[in-house]
């Protein structure tokens, strides 16, 4: 896995979450295509789903609220 040094320096260590891997696979992206804000956004979405709503984050939930531009 190739990661940017800044990601590791700021605490983003492999392995990434299953939801992040699902997003990357679905959209055909690699980790290098995402900037730190995108990773933070996906992490916050995952946290909100798990901690506040009490559901496992699914791609369907993410695509219901957001679209890739």
JSON list of C-alpha atoms in Angstrom, two decimals:
[
{"chain": "A", "resi": 1, "resn": "UNK", "atom": "CA", "xyz": [0.00, 0.00, 0.00]},
{"chain": "A", "resi": 2, "resn": "UNK", "atom": "CA", "xyz": [1.34, 3.40, -0.97]},
{"chain": "A", "resi": 3, "resn": "UNK", "atom": "CA", "xyz": [0.55, 6.26, 1.40]},
{"chain": "A", "resi": 4, "resn": "UNK", "atom": "CA", "xyz": [1.58, 9.87, 1.57]},
{"chain": "A", "resi": 5, "resn": "UNK", "atom": "CA", "xyz": [4.04, 10.69, 4.34]},
{"chain": "A", "resi": 6, "resn": "UNK", "atom": "CA", "xyz": [1.82, 13.52, 5.59]},
{"chain": "A", "resi": 7, "resn": "UNK", "atom": "CA", "xyz": [-1.03, 11.06, 6.14]},
{"chain": "A", "resi": 8, "resn": "UNK", "atom": "CA", "xyz": [1.15, 8.91, 8.40]},
{"chain": "A", "resi": 9, "resn": "UNK", "atom": "CA", "xyz": [2.59, 11.93, 10.18]},
{"chain": "A", "resi": 10, "resn": "UNK", "atom": "CA", "xyz": [-0.92, 13.06, 11.13]},
{"chain": "A", "resi": 11, "resn": "UNK", "atom": "CA", "xyz": [-2.13, 9.69, 12.40]},
{"chain": "A", "resi": 12, "resn": "UNK", "atom": "CA", "xyz": [-3.67, 7.95, 9.37]},
{"chain": "A", "resi": 13, "resn": "UNK", "atom": "CA", "xyz": [-2.11, 4.53, 9.56]},
{"chain": "A", "resi": 14, "resn": "UNK", "atom": "CA", "xyz": [-2.94, 1.42, 7.53]},
{"chain": "A", "resi": 15, "resn": "UNK", "atom": "CA", "xyz": [-5.04, -0.66, 7.45]},
{"chain": "A", "resi": 16, "resn": "UNK", "atom": "CA", "xyz": [-7.89, 1.68, 6.56]},
{"chain": "A", "resi": 17, "resn": "UNK", "atom": "CA", "xyz": [-11.46, 0.90, 7.55]},
{"chain": "A", "resi": 18, "resn": "UNK", "atom": "CA", "xyz": [-13.61, -1.51, 5.57]},
{"chain": "A", "resi": 19, "resn": "UNK", "atom": "CA", "xyz": [-15.89, 1.37, 4.57]},
{"chain": "A", "resi": 20, "resn": "UNK", "atom": "CA", "xyz": [-12.97, 3.37, 3.14]},
{"chain": "A", "resi": 21, "resn": "UNK", "atom": "CA", "xyz": [-11.83, 0.33, 1.15]},
{"chain": "A", "resi": 22, "resn": "UNK", "atom": "CA", "xyz": [-15.39, -0.15, -0.12]},
{"chain": "A", "resi": 23, "resn": "UNK", "atom": "CA", "xyz": [-15.56, 3.49, -1.28]},
{"chain": "A", "resi": 24, "resn": "UNK", "atom": "CA", "xyz": [-12.18, 3.26, -3.00]},
{"chain": "A", "resi": 25, "resn": "UNK", "atom": "CA", "xyz": [-13.14, 0.02, -4.75]},
{"chain": "A", "resi": 26, "resn": "UNK", "atom": "CA", "xyz": [-16.58, 1.25, -5.86]},
{"chain": "A", "resi": 27, "resn": "UNK", "atom": "CA", "xyz": [-15.29, 4.49, -7.39]},
{"chain": "A", "resi": 28, "resn": "UNK", "atom": "CA", "xyz": [-12.07, 2.96, -8.74]},
{"chain": "A", "resi": 29, "resn": "UNK", "atom": "CA", "xyz": [-9.82, 5.17, -6.65]},
{"chain": "A", "resi": 30, "resn": "UNK", "atom": "CA", "xyz": [-6.63, 4.61, -4.74]},
{"chain": "A", "resi": 31, "resn": "UNK", "atom": "CA", "xyz": [-5.68, 6.21, -1.47]},
{"chain": "A", "resi": 32, "resn": "UNK", "atom": "CA", "xyz": [-3.41, 8.64, -3.31]},
{"chain": "A", "resi": 33, "resn": "UNK", "atom": "CA", "xyz": [-6.42, 10.12, -5.14]},
{"chain": "A", "resi": 34, "resn": "UNK", "atom": "CA", "xyz": [-7.86, 11.40, -1.86]},
{"chain": "A", "resi": 35, "resn": "UNK", "atom": "CA", "xyz": [-6.70, 14.50, -0.07]},
{"chain": "A", "resi": 36, "resn": "UNK", "atom": "CA", "xyz": [-6.66, 14.69, 3.76]},
{"chain": "A", "resi": 37, "resn": "UNK", "atom": "CA", "xyz": [-10.02, 16.51, 3.82]},
{"chain": "A", "resi": 38, "resn": "UNK", "atom": "CA", "xyz": [-11.68, 13.68, 1.88]},
{"chain": "A", "resi": 39, "resn": "UNK", "atom": "CA", "xyz": [-10.32, 11.08, 4.27]},
{"chain": "A", "resi": 40, "resn": "UNK", "atom": "CA", "xyz": [-11.51, 13.16, 7.22]},
{"chain": "A", "resi": 41, "resn": "UNK", "atom": "CA", "xyz": [-14.96, 13.50, 5.64]},
{"chain": "A", "resi": 42, "resn": "UNK", "atom": "CA", "xyz": [-15.28, 9.74, 5.13]},
{"chain": "A", "resi": 43, "resn": "UNK", "atom": "CA", "xyz": [-14.03, 9.09, 8.67]},
{"chain": "A", "resi": 44, "resn": "UNK", "atom": "CA", "xyz": [-16.59, 11.49, 10.12]},
{"chain": "A", "resi": 45, "resn": "UNK", "atom": "CA", "xyz": [-19.37, 9.84, 8.11]},
{"chain": "A", "resi": 46, "resn": "UNK", "atom": "CA", "xyz": [-18.29, 6.44, 9.42]},
{"chain": "A", "resi": 47, "resn": "UNK", "atom": "CA", "xyz": [-18.14, 7.71, 12.99]},
{"chain": "A", "resi": 48, "resn": "UNK", "atom": "CA", "xyz": [-21.59, 9.32, 12.79]},
{"chain": "A", "resi": 49, "resn": "UNK", "atom": "CA", "xyz": [-23.13, 6.13, 11.39]},
{"chain": "A", "resi": 50, "resn": "UNK", "atom": "CA", "xyz": [-21.56, 3.91, 14.03]},
{"chain": "A", "resi": 51, "resn": "UNK", "atom": "CA", "xyz": [-21.72, 6.15, 17.12]},
{"chain": "A", "resi": 52, "resn": "UNK", "atom": "CA", "xyz": [-24.87, 8.22, 16.71]},
{"chain": "A", "resi": 53, "resn": "UNK", "atom": "CA", "xyz": [-27.16, 6.27, 14.41]},
{"chain": "A", "resi": 54, "resn": "UNK", "atom": "CA", "xyz": [-25.96, 2.83, 15.48]},
{"chain": "A", "resi": 55, "resn": "UNK", "atom": "CA", "xyz": [-25.66, 1.28, 12.02]},
{"chain": "A", "resi": 56, "resn": "UNK", "atom": "CA", "xyz": [-22.74, -0.03, 10.05]},
{"chain": "A", "resi": 57, "resn": "UNK", "atom": "CA", "xyz": [-21.90, 2.44, 7.27]},
{"chain": "A", "resi": 58, "resn": "UNK", "atom": "CA", "xyz": [-22.87, 1.09, 3.86]},
{"chain": "A", "resi": 59, "resn": "UNK", "atom": "CA", "xyz": [-22.16, 2.41, 0.43]},
{"chain": "A", "resi": 60, "resn": "UNK", "atom": "CA", "xyz": [-25.91, 2.76, -0.13]},
{"chain": "A", "resi": 61, "resn": "UNK", "atom": "CA", "xyz": [-26.20, 5.12, 2.86]},
{"chain": "A", "resi": 62, "resn": "UNK", "atom": "CA", "xyz": [-23.30, 7.21, 1.63]},
{"chain": "A", "resi": 63, "resn": "UNK", "atom": "CA", "xyz": [-24.64, 7.47, -1.91]},
{"chain": "A", "resi": 64, "resn": "UNK", "atom": "CA", "xyz": [-28.11, 8.40, -0.62]},
{"chain": "A", "resi": 65, "resn": "UNK", "atom": "CA", "xyz": [-26.73, 11.56, 1.05]},
{"chain": "A", "resi": 66, "resn": "UNK", "atom": "CA", "xyz": [-23.75, 12.42, -1.18]},
{"chain": "A", "resi": 67, "resn": "UNK", "atom": "CA", "xyz": [-22.66, 12.20, -4.80]},
{"chain": "A", "resi": 68, "resn": "UNK", "atom": "CA", "xyz": [-19.18, 12.18, -6.27]},
{"chain": "A", "resi": 69, "resn": "UNK", "atom": "CA", "xyz": [-18.21, 15.26, -8.27]}
]
